[in-house]
CSV table of C-alpha atoms and ligand atoms in Angstrom, one decimal:
chain,number,residue,atom,x,y,z
K,1,MET,CA,-70.8,-23.1,125.2
K,2,ARG,CA,-73.5,-24.2,122.6
K,3,GLN,CA,-74.7,-21.0,121.4
K,4,SER,CA,-74.8,-21.4,117.7
K,5,LEU,CA,-75.6,-25.1,116.5
K,6,ASN,CA,-75.2,-25.5,113.1
K,7,ILE,CA,-77.9,-27.7,112.7
K,8,ASN,CA,-80.8,-27.7,110.2
K,9,ARG,CA,-82.9,-24.7,111.3
K,10,ARG,CA,-85.9,-25.2,109.4
K,11,SER,CA,-88.6,-25.7,111.8
K,12,THR,CA,-89.6,-23.8,114.9
K,13,TRP,CA,-89.8,-27.1,116.7
K,14,LEU,CA,-86.2,-27.9,116.0
K,15,ARG,CA,-85.2,-24.3,117.0
K,16,ARG,CA,-86.8,-25.1,120.4
K,17,THR,CA,-85.3,-28.5,120.6
K,18,LEU,CA,-81.7,-26.9,120.2
K,19,SER,CA,-82.4,-24.2,122.5
K,20,ASP,CA,-83.4,-27.0,125.1
K,21,ILE,CA,-79.9,-28.8,124.4
K,22,THR,CA,-78.0,-25.6,124.6
K,23,GLN,CA,-79.5,-24.9,128.0
K,24,LYS,CA,-78.7,-28.3,129.2
K,25,PHE,CA,-75.2,-28.4,128.3
K,26,ALA,CA,-74.7,-24.9,129.2
K,27,CYS,CA,-76.3,-25.4,132.7
K,28,GLU,CA,-75.0,-28.8,133.9
K,29,GLU,CA,-71.8,-29.3,132.4
K,30,GLU,CA,-69.2,-27.8,129.8
K,31,VAL,CA,-68.3,-31.0,128.1
K,32,ALA,CA,-70.2,-34.1,127.1
K,33,ARG,CA,-69.3,-37.7,128.5
K,34,ILE,CA,-69.0,-39.9,125.6
K,35,THR,CA,-68.3,-43.6,125.5
K,36,ILE,CA,-67.1,-45.4,122.3
K,37,VAL,CA,-67.4,-49.1,122.0
K,38,GLY,CA,-65.1,-50.4,119.6
K,39,THR,CA,-61.5,-49.1,118.7
K,40,GLY,CA,-61.2,-50.0,115.1
K,41,TYR,CA,-60.6,-47.3,112.6
K,42,VAL,CA,-64.0,-45.6,113.0
K,43,GLY,CA,-64.0,-46.0,116.7
K,44,LEU,CA,-60.3,-44.6,117.4
K,45,THR,CA,-60.6,-41.5,115.1
K,46,THR,CA,-64.0,-40.8,116.3
K,47,GLY,CA,-63.0,-41.1,119.9
K,48,ALA,CA,-59.7,-39.1,119.3
K,49,SER,CA,-61.7,-36.3,117.3
K,50,PHE,CA,-64.4,-35.8,120.1
K,51,ALA,CA,-61.7,-35.7,122.6
K,52,GLU,CA,-59.9,-32.9,120.3
K,53,MET,CA,-63.3,-31.0,120.3
K,54,GLY,CA,-63.1,-30.8,124.1
K,55,HIS,CA,-65.2,-33.7,125.0
K,56,ASP,CA,-64.6,-36.3,127.8
K,57,VAL,CA,-64.2,-39.6,126.0
K,58,ARG,CA,-63.6,-43.3,127.1
K,59,CYS,CA,-63.0,-46.0,124.4
K,60,ILE,CA,-63.7,-49.6,125.2
K,61,ASP,CA,-62.5,-52.6,123.4
K,62,ILE,CA,-62.8,-56.2,124.4
K,63,ASP,CA,-59.2,-56.7,122.8
K,64,SER,CA,-56.8,-56.1,125.8
K,65,GLU,CA,-53.7,-56.4,123.7
K,66,LYS,CA,-55.0,-53.6,121.8
K,67,ILE,CA,-56.0,-51.3,124.8
K,68,ARG,CA,-52.6,-52.2,126.3
K,69,GLY,CA,-50.8,-50.9,123.2
K,70,LEU,CA,-53.0,-47.8,123.2
K,71,ASN,CA,-52.1,-47.2,126.6
K,72,HIS,CA,-48.4,-47.5,125.8
K,73,GLY,CA,-48.6,-45.2,122.8
K,74,ARG,CA,-48.8,-48.1,120.2
K,75,LEU,CA,-51.3,-47.4,117.4
K,76,PRO,CA,-53.1,-50.7,115.9
K,77,ILE,CA,-53.4,-48.8,112.6
K,78,PHE,CA,-51.4,-46.4,110.3
K,79,GLU,CA,-53.3,-43.2,110.2
K,80,ARG,CA,-51.6,-39.8,109.7
K,81,GLY,CA,-52.0,-37.5,112.7
K,82,LEU,CA,-54.0,-39.9,114.6
K,83,GLY,CA,-51.2,-40.9,117.0
K,84,ASP,CA,-50.4,-37.3,117.9
K,85,MET,CA,-54.1,-36.5,118.5
K,86,ILE,CA,-54.4,-39.6,120.7
K,87,ASP,CA,-51.3,-38.7,122.7
K,88,HIS,CA,-52.2,-35.1,123.2
K,89,ASN,CA,-55.5,-36.1,124.5
K,90,GLN,CA,-54.6,-38.7,126.6
K,91,THR,CA,-52.0,-36.2,128.3
K,92,LEU,CA,-54.9,-33.9,128.9
K,93,GLY,CA,-56.9,-36.7,130.5
K,94,ARG,CA,-59.8,-36.4,127.9
K,95,LEU,CA,-59.3,-39.8,126.3
K,96,ILE,CA,-59.2,-43.0,128.0
K,97,PHE,CA,-59.0,-46.7,126.8
K,98,THR,CA,-60.1,-49.6,128.7
K,99,THR,CA,-61.6,-52.9,128.5
K,100,ASP,CA,-63.8,-52.4,131.5
K,101,PHE,CA,-67.3,-51.8,130.4
K,102,ASP,CA,-68.5,-50.7,134.0
K,103,LEU,CA,-65.7,-47.9,134.0
K,104,GLY,CA,-66.1,-47.0,130.4
K,105,LEU,CA,-69.8,-46.7,130.7
K,106,LYS,CA,-70.1,-44.9,133.9
K,107,ASP,CA,-71.9,-41.7,133.7
K,108,ALA,CA,-72.0,-41.6,129.8
K,109,ASP,CA,-74.2,-39.0,128.3
K,110,PHE,CA,-73.7,-40.6,124.8
K,111,ILE,CA,-72.7,-44.3,123.9
K,112,PHE,CA,-71.3,-45.0,120.4
K,113,ILE,CA,-71.1,-48.4,119.0
K,114,ALA,CA,-68.3,-48.4,116.3
K,115,VAL,CA,-67.7,-52.0,116.0
K,116,GLY,CA,-66.9,-53.9,112.7
K,117,THR,CA,-69.7,-55.0,110.3
K,118,PRO,CA,-67.7,-57.2,107.9
K,119,GLN,CA,-69.4,-59.2,105.0
K,120,LEU,CA,-70.5,-62.6,106.1
K,121,ALA,CA,-68.3,-65.5,104.4
K,122,ASP,CA,-70.1,-66.9,101.3
K,123,SER,CA,-72.8,-64.3,101.5
K,124,SER,CA,-73.4,-60.9,100.6
K,125,SER,CA,-75.0,-60.1,104.0
K,126,VAL,CA,-73.5,-58.2,106.9
K,127,ASP,CA,-72.1,-60.0,110.1
K,128,MET,CA,-74.1,-58.2,112.8
K,129,ARG,CA,-72.6,-60.3,115.5
K,130,PHE,CA,-70.4,-57.4,116.8
K,131,VAL,CA,-73.1,-54.7,116.8
K,132,PHE,CA,-75.6,-56.8,118.7
K,133,LYS,CA,-72.7,-58.0,121.1
K,134,ALA,CA,-71.9,-54.3,121.9
K,135,ALA,CA,-75.5,-53.8,122.6
K,136,ARG,CA,-75.9,-56.5,124.9
K,137,ASP,CA,-72.8,-55.2,126.7
K,138,ILE,CA,-74.1,-51.7,126.8
K,139,ALA,CA,-77.4,-53.3,128.2
K,140,GLU,CA,-75.8,-55.3,130.7
K,141,HIS,CA,-73.4,-52.5,132.1
K,142,ALA,CA,-75.2,-49.3,131.8
K,143,CYS,CA,-76.2,-47.8,135.0
K,144,ALA,CA,-78.1,-44.8,133.9
K,145,PRO,CA,-80.1,-43.6,131.0
K,146,ALA,CA,-77.8,-42.4,127.9
K,147,ILE,CA,-78.2,-41.8,124.2
K,148,VAL,CA,-76.9,-44.6,122.1
K,149,VAL,CA,-75.5,-44.0,119.1
K,150,ASN,CA,-74.8,-46.5,116.1
K,151,LYS,CA,-72.0,-45.6,113.8
K,152,SER,CA,-71.2,-48.9,112.6
K,153,THR,CA,-72.5,-49.4,108.8
K,154,SER,CA,-75.3,-51.3,109.4
K,155,PRO,CA,-78.3,-52.7,107.4
K,156,ILE,CA,-81.5,-50.7,107.4
K,157,GLY,CA,-83.5,-51.4,110.4
K,158,THR,CA,-80.6,-51.9,112.7
K,159,VAL,CA,-81.1,-49.0,115.0
K,160,ARG,CA,-84.8,-50.2,115.7
K,161,GLU,CA,-83.3,-53.5,116.4
K,162,ILE,CA,-80.7,-52.1,118.8
K,163,CYS,CA,-83.6,-50.2,120.6
K,164,ASN,CA,-85.6,-53.2,120.9
K,165,LEU,CA,-82.6,-55.4,122.2
K,166,LEU,CA,-81.9,-52.4,124.9
K,167,THR,CA,-85.4,-52.2,125.9
K,168,SER,CA,-86.0,-56.1,126.2
K,169,HIS,CA,-82.6,-56.2,128.4
K,170,ARG,CA,-83.1,-53.3,130.6
K,171,PRO,CA,-86.6,-51.7,130.6
K,172,GLU,CA,-86.0,-49.7,133.8
K,173,LEU,CA,-83.6,-47.7,131.9
K,174,GLY,CA,-85.9,-46.8,129.2
K,175,PRO,CA,-87.3,-45.4,127.0
K,176,TRP,CA,-84.1,-46.0,125.2
K,177,ARG,CA,-83.2,-43.5,122.6
K,178,VAL,CA,-81.0,-44.8,119.7
K,179,VAL,CA,-79.5,-42.7,116.9
K,180,SER,CA,-78.3,-43.6,113.6
K,181,ASN,CA,-75.0,-41.5,112.9
K,182,PRO,CA,-73.1,-43.0,109.9
K,183,GLU,CA,-69.5,-42.2,109.4
K,184,PHE,CA,-68.0,-41.0,106.2
K,185,LEU,CA,-64.4,-41.2,106.8
K,186,ARG,CA,-61.7,-42.3,104.4
K,187,GLU,CA,-58.7,-44.1,105.5
K,188,GLY,CA,-55.7,-41.9,104.9
K,189,SER,CA,-57.5,-38.8,105.6
K,190,ALA,CA,-59.5,-40.1,108.5
K,191,ILE,CA,-58.8,-37.3,111.2
K,192,ASP,CA,-59.5,-34.6,108.5
K,193,ASP,CA,-62.9,-36.1,107.6
K,194,CYS,CA,-63.8,-36.4,111.3
K,195,MET,CA,-62.8,-32.8,112.0
K,196,ARG,CA,-64.2,-31.2,108.7
K,197,PRO,CA,-67.2,-33.6,107.9
K,198,ALA,CA,-69.1,-32.7,104.4
K,199,ARG,CA,-72.4,-33.4,106.5
K,200,ILE,CA,-73.3,-35.0,109.7
K,201,VAL,CA,-76.3,-37.5,109.3
K,202,LEU,CA,-78.5,-38.2,112.4
K,203,GLY,CA,-81.5,-40.7,112.2
K,204,CYS,CA,-83.8,-41.2,115.0
K,205,ASP,CA,-87.4,-41.3,115.8
K,206,ASP,CA,-87.0,-39.0,118.7
K,207,HIS,CA,-85.8,-35.7,117.2
K,208,HIS,CA,-84.5,-34.4,120.8
K,209,ALA,CA,-82.2,-37.3,120.9
K,210,ALA,CA,-80.8,-36.6,117.3
K,211,ALA,CA,-80.4,-33.0,117.9
K,212,ALA,CA,-78.5,-33.7,121.2
K,213,VAL,CA,-76.1,-35.9,119.3
K,214,GLY,CA,-75.9,-33.1,116.7
K,215,SER,CA,-74.9,-30.6,119.5
K,216,LEU,CA,-71.7,-32.8,120.0
K,217,TYR,CA,-70.5,-31.7,116.7
K,218,GLU,CA,-71.4,-28.2,116.7
K,219,THR,CA,-67.8,-26.7,116.8
K,220,LEU,CA,-67.4,-28.2,113.4
K,221,HIS,CA,-70.2,-26.1,111.9
K,222,SER,CA,-70.7,-28.6,109.3
K,223,PRO,CA,-74.3,-29.2,107.8
K,224,VAL,CA,-76.6,-31.6,109.6
K,225,ILE,CA,-79.4,-33.7,108.5
K,226,ILE,CA,-81.9,-35.0,110.9
K,227,THR,CA,-84.1,-37.8,109.5
K,228,ASP,CA,-85.7,-41.2,110.4
K,229,THR,CA,-83.6,-44.1,111.2
K,230,ASN,CA,-84.0,-45.9,108.0
K,231,SER,CA,-83.3,-43.0,105.8
K,232,ALA,CA,-80.0,-42.2,108.0
K,233,GLU,CA,-79.0,-45.7,107.4
K,234,MET,CA,-79.8,-45.8,103.8
K,235,ILE,CA,-77.8,-42.5,103.2
K,236,LYS,CA,-74.7,-44.2,104.2
K,237,TYR,CA,-75.0,-47.3,101.9
K,238,ALA,CA,-76.3,-45.1,99.0
K,239,SER,CA,-73.4,-42.9,99.3
K,240,ASN,CA,-70.9,-45.5,99.1
K,241,ALA,CA,-72.5,-47.4,96.5
K,242,PHE,CA,-72.8,-43.9,94.3
K,243,LEU,CA,-69.0,-43.6,94.7
K,244,ALA,CA,-68.3,-47.2,93.8
K,245,THR,CA,-70.6,-46.7,90.9
K,246,LYS,CA,-68.5,-43.7,89.7
K,247,ILE,CA,-65.3,-45.7,89.9
K,248,SER,CA,-66.7,-48.6,87.9
K,249,PHE,CA,-68.2,-46.3,85.5
K,250,ILE,CA,-64.9,-44.8,84.7
K,251,ASN,CA,-63.3,-48.0,84.7
K,252,GLU,CA,-65.7,-49.1,81.9
K,253,VAL,CA,-65.0,-46.0,80.1
K,254,ALA,CA,-61.4,-46.5,80.3
K,255,ARG,CA,-61.6,-49.9,78.7
K,256,ILE,CA,-63.7,-48.2,75.9
K,257,CYS,CA,-61.1,-45.5,75.6
K,258,HIS,CA,-58.4,-48.4,75.5
K,259,ALA,CA,-60.2,-49.9,72.3
K,260,LEU,CA,-60.9,-46.5,70.7
K,261,ASP,CA,-57.6,-44.9,71.4
K,262,ALA,CA,-58.8,-42.2,73.6
K,263,ASP,CA,-57.4,-40.9,77.0
K,264,VAL,CA,-59.6,-41.7,79.9
K,265,ALA,CA,-57.4,-39.1,82.1
K,266,THR,CA,-58.4,-36.3,79.9
K,267,VAL,CA,-61.9,-37.6,79.5
K,268,ALA,CA,-62.4,-37.6,83.1
K,269,GLU,CA,-60.9,-34.1,83.4
K,270,GLY,CA,-63.2,-32.9,80.8
K,271,MET,CA,-66.3,-34.7,82.4
K,272,GLY,CA,-65.5,-33.4,86.0
K,273,LEU,CA,-65.5,-29.6,85.0
K,274,ASP,CA,-69.2,-30.1,84.7
K,275,PRO,CA,-70.5,-29.3,88.3
K,276,ARG,CA,-73.3,-31.7,87.6
K,277,ILE,CA,-70.7,-34.6,87.4
K,278,GLY,CA,-67.6,-33.5,89.6
K,279,ARG,CA,-64.0,-34.6,89.3
K,280,GLU,CA,-63.9,-36.7,92.3
K,281,PHE,CA,-63.9,-40.5,92.2
K,282,LEU,CA,-63.4,-40.5,88.4
K,283,GLN,CA,-59.9,-42.0,88.6
K,284,ALA,CA,-59.6,-45.0,86.5
K,285,GLY,CA,-57.4,-47.7,87.7
K,286,LEU,CA,-57.4,-51.1,89.2
K,287,GLY,CA,-60.8,-50.9,91.0
K,288,TYR,CA,-62.1,-50.1,94.3
K,289,GLY,CA,-61.2,-52.2,97.3
K,290,GLY,CA,-60.9,-51.6,101.3
K,291,SER,CA,-63.2,-52.5,104.0
K,292,CYS,CA,-66.3,-50.4,103.0
K,293,PHE,CA,-67.0,-50.3,99.1
K,294,PRO,CA,-67.0,-53.9,98.3
K,295,LYS,CA,-69.0,-55.1,101.4
K,296,ASP,CA,-71.4,-52.0,101.4
K,297,VAL,CA,-72.3,-52.5,97.7
K,298,ALA,CA,-72.8,-56.1,98.4
K,299,ALA,CA,-74.9,-55.4,101.4
K,300,LEU,CA,-77.1,-53.0,99.5
K,301,THR,CA,-77.5,-55.3,96.7
K,302,ASP,CA,-78.5,-58.1,99.3
K,303,MET,CA,-81.1,-55.8,100.9
K,304,ALA,CA,-82.6,-55.0,97.4
K,305,ASP,CA,-82.6,-58.7,96.6
K,306,ARG,CA,-84.4,-59.6,99.8
K,307,SER,CA,-87.1,-57.0,99.0
K,308,GLY,CA,-87.8,-58.7,95.7
K,309,LEU,CA,-86.0,-56.1,93.7
K,310,HIS,CA,-83.4,-56.6,90.8
K,311,PRO,CA,-80.6,-54.2,91.5
K,312,GLN,CA,-79.0,-54.5,88.1
K,313,LEU,CA,-77.0,-51.3,88.6
K,314,LEU,CA,-75.4,-52.5,91.7
K,315,THR,CA,-74.8,-56.0,90.3
K,316,ALA,CA,-72.9,-54.4,87.3
K,317,VAL,CA,-70.8,-52.2,89.8
K,318,THR,CA,-69.5,-55.1,91.5
K,319,GLN,CA,-69.0,-57.1,88.4
K,320,ILE,CA,-67.0,-54.3,86.5
K,321,ASN,CA,-64.8,-53.9,89.7
K,322,GLU,CA,-64.2,-57.7,89.9
K,323,ASP,CA,-63.4,-57.8,86.1
K,324,GLN,CA,-61.2,-54.7,86.0
K,325,ARG,CA,-58.2,-56.5,87.5
K,326,HIS,CA,-58.5,-59.4,85.0
K,327,TRP,CA,-58.7,-56.8,82.3
K,328,VAL,CA,-55.4,-55.2,83.5
K,329,ALA,CA,-53.8,-58.6,83.7
K,330,GLU,CA,-54.8,-59.4,80.1
K,331,ILE,CA,-53.3,-56.0,78.8
K,332,LEU,CA,-50.2,-57.0,80.9
K,333,GLU,CA,-49.9,-60.3,79.3
K,334,THR,CA,-50.2,-59.0,75.8
K,335,ALA,CA,-47.6,-56.2,76.5
K,336,LEU,CA,-45.2,-58.8,78.1
K,337,GLY,CA,-45.9,-61.5,75.7
K,338,GLY,CA,-47.0,-63.8,78.6
K,339,ILE,CA,-47.0,-63.8,82.3
K,340,SER,CA,-45.7,-67.3,83.1
K,341,ALA,CA,-41.8,-67.2,84.5
K,342,ARG,CA,-41.7,-63.5,84.4
K,343,SER,CA,-40.5,-61.4,87.2
K,344,ILE,CA,-42.9,-58.8,88.1
K,345,ALA,CA,-42.5,-56.0,90.7
K,346,VAL,CA,-45.6,-54.5,92.2
K,347,TRP,CA,-45.4,-51.2,94.1
K,348,GLY,CA,-48.3,-51.0,96.5
K,349,ILE,CA,-49.7,-53.7,98.8
K,350,ALA,CA,-52.7,-51.9,100.8
K,351,PHE,CA,-55.9,-51.1,98.9
K,352,LYS,CA,-54.8,-47.5,98.6
K,353,PRO,CA,-52.0,-45.0,99.6
K,354,CYS,CA,-51.7,-43.8,103.2
K,355,THR,CA,-53.0,-46.8,105.0
K,356,ASP,CA,-51.5,-50.0,105.9
K,357,ASP,CA,-55.0,-51.5,105.5
K,358,THR,CA,-54.9,-54.6,103.1
K,359,ARG,CA,-58.4,-55.7,103.3
K,360,LYS,CA,-59.8,-56.4,99.6
K,361,SER,CA,-56.8,-54.8,98.2
K,362,ALA,CA,-56.9,-54.7,94.4
K,363,ALA,CA,-53.1,-54.5,94.5
K,364,ILE,CA,-53.0,-58.1,96.1
K,365,ALA,CA,-55.7,-59.5,94.0
K,366,LEU,CA,-53.9,-58.7,90.8
K,367,ALA,CA,-50.7,-59.9,92.3
K,368,ASP,CA,-52.2,-63.1,93.4
K,369,HIS,CA,-53.5,-63.6,90.0
K,370,LEU,CA,-50.2,-63.0,88.4
K,371,HIS,CA,-48.7,-65.5,90.7
K,372,THR,CA,-51.2,-68.1,89.9
K,373,CYS,CA,-50.3,-67.5,86.1
K,374,GLY,CA,-46.8,-68.4,87.0
K,375,ALA,CA,-45.2,-65.1,87.5
K,376,ALA,CA,-42.4,-64.4,90.3
K,377,VAL,CA,-44.0,-61.5,92.1
K,378,THR,CA,-42.0,-59.0,94.4
K,379,MET,CA,-44.0,-56.4,96.5
K,380,PHE,CA,-43.1,-53.1,98.2
K,381,ASP,CA,-45.3,-50.8,100.3
K,382,PRO,CA,-44.3,-47.8,102.3
K,383,VAL,CA,-46.1,-48.8,105.3
K,384,VAL,CA,-47.3,-52.5,104.8
K,385,VAL,CA,-44.2,-54.5,105.8
K,386,GLU,CA,-45.5,-58.0,105.4
K,387,PRO,CA,-46.6,-59.0,101.7
K,388,PRO,CA,-48.9,-61.8,101.2
K,389,ALA,CA,-47.3,-65.2,101.5
K,390,PHE,CA,-47.0,-65.9,97.6
K,391,ALA,CA,-44.9,-62.8,97.0
K,392,GLU,CA,-41.3,-61.8,97.8
K,393,ALA,CA,-40.9,-58.9,100.1
K,394,ALA,CA,-38.7,-55.9,99.0
K,395,SER,CA,-37.4,-53.3,101.6
K,396,THR,CA,-37.4,-50.4,99.1
K,397,LYS,CA,-39.1,-49.6,95.8
K,398,LEU,CA,-35.9,-49.7,94.0
K,399,ASP,CA,-35.0,-53.3,95.4
K,400,ALA,CA,-38.4,-54.4,94.2
K,401,VAL,CA,-37.6,-53.6,90.6
K,402,ALA,CA,-34.1,-55.3,90.6
K,403,GLY,CA,-34.2,-57.8,87.7
K,404,ALA,CA,-37.9,-57.2,86.9
K,405,ASP,CA,-39.5,-57.9,83.5
K,406,ALA,CA,-42.2,-55.5,84.5
K,407,LEU,CA,-43.3,-52.9,87.2
K,408,ILE,CA,-46.8,-52.5,88.2
K,409,VAL,CA,-47.7,-49.3,90.2
K,410,ALA,CA,-50.8,-50.6,92.1
K,411,THR,CA,-51.3,-47.6,94.5
K,412,GLU,CA,-50.8,-44.0,94.0
K,413,TRP,CA,-48.5,-43.3,97.0
K,414,GLU,CA,-46.4,-40.0,96.5
K,415,GLU,CA,-43.2,-41.8,96.8
K,416,PHE,CA,-44.0,-43.7,93.6
K,417,VAL,CA,-45.1,-40.8,91.7
K,418,THR,CA,-41.9,-39.1,92.4
K,419,THR,CA,-39.7,-41.8,91.2
K,420,GLU,CA,-36.3,-41.3,89.6
K,421,TRP,CA,-37.2,-43.3,86.4
K,422,ALA,CA,-33.6,-43.6,85.2
K,423,GLU,CA,-32.5,-45.4,88.1
K,424,VAL,CA,-35.5,-47.9,87.6
K,425,ARG,CA,-34.5,-48.5,84.2
K,426,ARG,CA,-30.9,-49.4,85.4
K,427,ARG,CA,-32.3,-51.9,87.8
K,428,MET,CA,-35.0,-53.6,85.7
K,429,ARG,CA,-34.3,-56.4,83.3
K,430,GLY,CA,-37.3,-55.5,81.0
K,431,ASP,CA,-38.7,-52.1,80.3
K,432,LEU,CA,-42.3,-52.2,81.0
K,433,VAL,CA,-44.2,-49.9,83.6
K,434,PHE,CA,-47.8,-50.4,84.1
K,435,ASP,CA,-49.5,-47.6,85.9
K,436,THR,CA,-52.6,-49.1,87.1
K,437,ARG,CA,-53.5,-46.0,88.9
K,438,ASN,CA,-53.0,-43.5,86.3
K,439,CYS,CA,-50.8,-41.6,88.8
K,440,LEU,CA,-47.5,-41.2,86.8
K,441,ASP,CA,-46.4,-38.5,84.0
K,442,PRO,CA,-46.2,-40.9,81.1
K,443,LEU,CA,-43.6,-38.6,79.6
K,444,LEU,CA,-41.1,-38.8,82.5
K,445,VAL,CA,-41.4,-42.6,82.5
K,446,GLN,CA,-40.9,-42.9,78.7
K,447,ALA,CA,-37.9,-40.2,79.0
K,448,ALA,CA,-35.9,-42.9,80.9
K,449,GLY,CA,-36.2,-45.3,78.1
K,450,LEU,CA,-39.3,-47.3,79.7
K,451,ARG,CA,-42.4,-48.5,78.0
K,452,TYR,CA,-45.4,-46.8,79.8
K,453,ILE,CA,-49.0,-48.3,79.8
K,454,GLY,CA,-51.9,-46.6,81.8
K,455,VAL,CA,-55.4,-47.7,82.2
K,456,GLY,CA,-57.3,-46.5,79.3
K,457,ARG,CA,-54.5,-43.7,78.6
K,458,LYS,CA,-52.8,-42.7,75.5
K,459,GLY,CA,-49.0,-43.3,76.6
K,460,ALA,CA,-47.8,-40.6,74.3
K,461,PHE,CA,-49.7,-37.9,75.8
K,462,SER,CA,-48.9,-36.1,79.1
K,463,PRO,CA,-51.5,-36.2,81.9
K,464,ALA,CA,-54.4,-33.8,81.5
K,465,GLU,CA,-53.1,-30.4,82.5
K,466,ASP,CA,-55.1,-27.5,84.1
K,467,PRO,CA,-57.4,-26.2,81.7
K,468,VAL,CA,-56.7,-23.2,79.7
K,469,ALA,CA,-59.3,-20.4,79.4
K,470,VAL,CA,-59.9,-19.3,76.0
W,501,UDX,C1,-64.6,-45.1,101.8
W,501,UDX,C2,-65.5,-43.8,101.8
W,501,UDX,O1,-65.0,-42.8,100.7
W,501,UDX,C3,-65.9,-43.2,103.0
W,501,UDX,O2,-66.8,-42.0,102.8
W,501,UDX,C4,-66.5,-44.3,103.8
W,501,UDX,O3,-66.8,-43.9,104.9
W,501,UDX,C5,-65.6,-45.6,103.9
W,501,UDX,O4,-65.6,-46.0,102.6
W,501,UDX,P1,-62.3,-45.4,101.9
W,501,UDX,O5,-62.5,-47.1,101.9
W,501,UDX,O6,-61.1,-45.4,103.2
W,501,UDX,O7,-63.4,-44.7,102.2
W,501,UDX,O8,-61.3,-45.1,100.8
W,501,UDX,P2,-61.7,-44.3,99.4
W,501,UDX,O9,-60.7,-43.1,99.4
W,501,UDX,O10,-63.1,-44.1,99.3
W,501,UDX,O11,-61.4,-45.2,98.3
W,501,UDX,C6,-62.0,-46.6,98.0
W,501,UDX,C7,-61.3,-47.4,97.0
W,501,UDX,O12,-61.6,-46.7,95.7
W,501,UDX,C8,-59.9,-47.4,96.9
W,501,UDX,O13,-59.5,-48.8,96.7
W,501,UDX,C9,-59.4,-46.4,95.9
W,501,UDX,O14,-58.2,-46.7,95.3
W,501,UDX,C10,-60.5,-46.7,95.0
W,501,UDX,N1,-60.8,-45.2,93.9
W,501,UDX,C11,-61.1,-44.2,94.6
W,501,UDX,C12,-60.6,-45.3,92.7
W,501,UDX,O15,-60.3,-46.4,92.1
W,501,UDX,N2,-60.8,-44.4,92.0
W,501,UDX,C13,-61.2,-43.1,92.4
W,501,UDX,O16,-61.6,-42.2,91.8
W,501,UDX,C14,-61.3,-43.1,93.9
């Protein structure tokens, strides 16, 4: 089965390791038995994807309501393709959900930790309670040696701490081998990111264990990096911090474009054609949100601070992101001649399209600010049903704009981009459309008699077109 492992083949040592592993699986069994602790975004998509690859997967969660739902076809999150994949693999008997640690951990070859690592309240540090509880649960219920893999985004040094915890609780099952295998999946395209990862990062002091985890992904033919545990953990933080930096950079450039009458969408297009820069994550807008970027930049800043460093760039990235929504609100205020007592429709509640996740949503933060300034806010989202308590709920995007003085497009759902603008014009009281994600065609909006504002965009220009060769 594992003939052509696509793992870093630079050393003879590693080639030998891979061949050992190939033989182990070829001789002993066709599929690996994988247990995933935690059925949040990462755990669910990782579990479903491993099952799809043919492995035998058991997912454990302490939330019995969630497990009952999963066993009755109810998904706790909105993620395209996930429901079908879970359904398919449950039917084949390759994917099981349980709250029972003894059942879930029985005969596992690999035990993945995929629980939440939220930011602590009133601190930039990471709340590691769930990771260490998962490690203690594994130590308590494991009955045979297994490779433990940490997928939860955790501060540098966590893998070593997990290893120490397991060793002190269950020395007889040692030596424990713990591997860092950070996830890079994006909500909204999580399945695709799991099945077609740009890279697989494995960190372990025992390279045999790292290569064994790498063998689980062999059918994906993705590049694999094997390194030490601290470097693997750092790759995750540095990657997210770099992407957040690109976003804050382009948002700062957008403000400068606004001041100097340039068009940031065209600027990003022109910059992005340089392969050293790249087009991705140069979409100016309302700033980043979600469960990862804000907390991961904060955690990396915190780790640097604790090391006696002064992470000026990371601090600025966070500050620019937080300022962005206030800058947007100021532009809105100028364009509307005041926010108080205005009726404002907001399209988009989640932190980005194709998800119902509202954690650290910039759309909600902006709407909250407008509400605080005295505006009446009505919100609509294609998948988030409940808006925040301060806002009115609308059941369609057109209902949301009825009688509105202004419309704010706060996430770039396709259904917003393809709007019939003449209908919006008919329903609104005012005429202002603020495209805070730069996702609309200004000309189409303006053609319906509406005023268009983007983020650092020249409203009179069409969006950057495909480059023309000369
Ligand atoms: C991110 C990382 O991309 C992923 O690799 C990691 O494992 C988890 O965190 P996610 O939070 O799901 O994924 O969403 P992502 O698509 O990265 O967007 C994050 C935020 O940045 C969103 O609020 C999005 O609207 C914003 N964003 C993204 C921009 O404002 N501009 C861009 O150009 C790209």
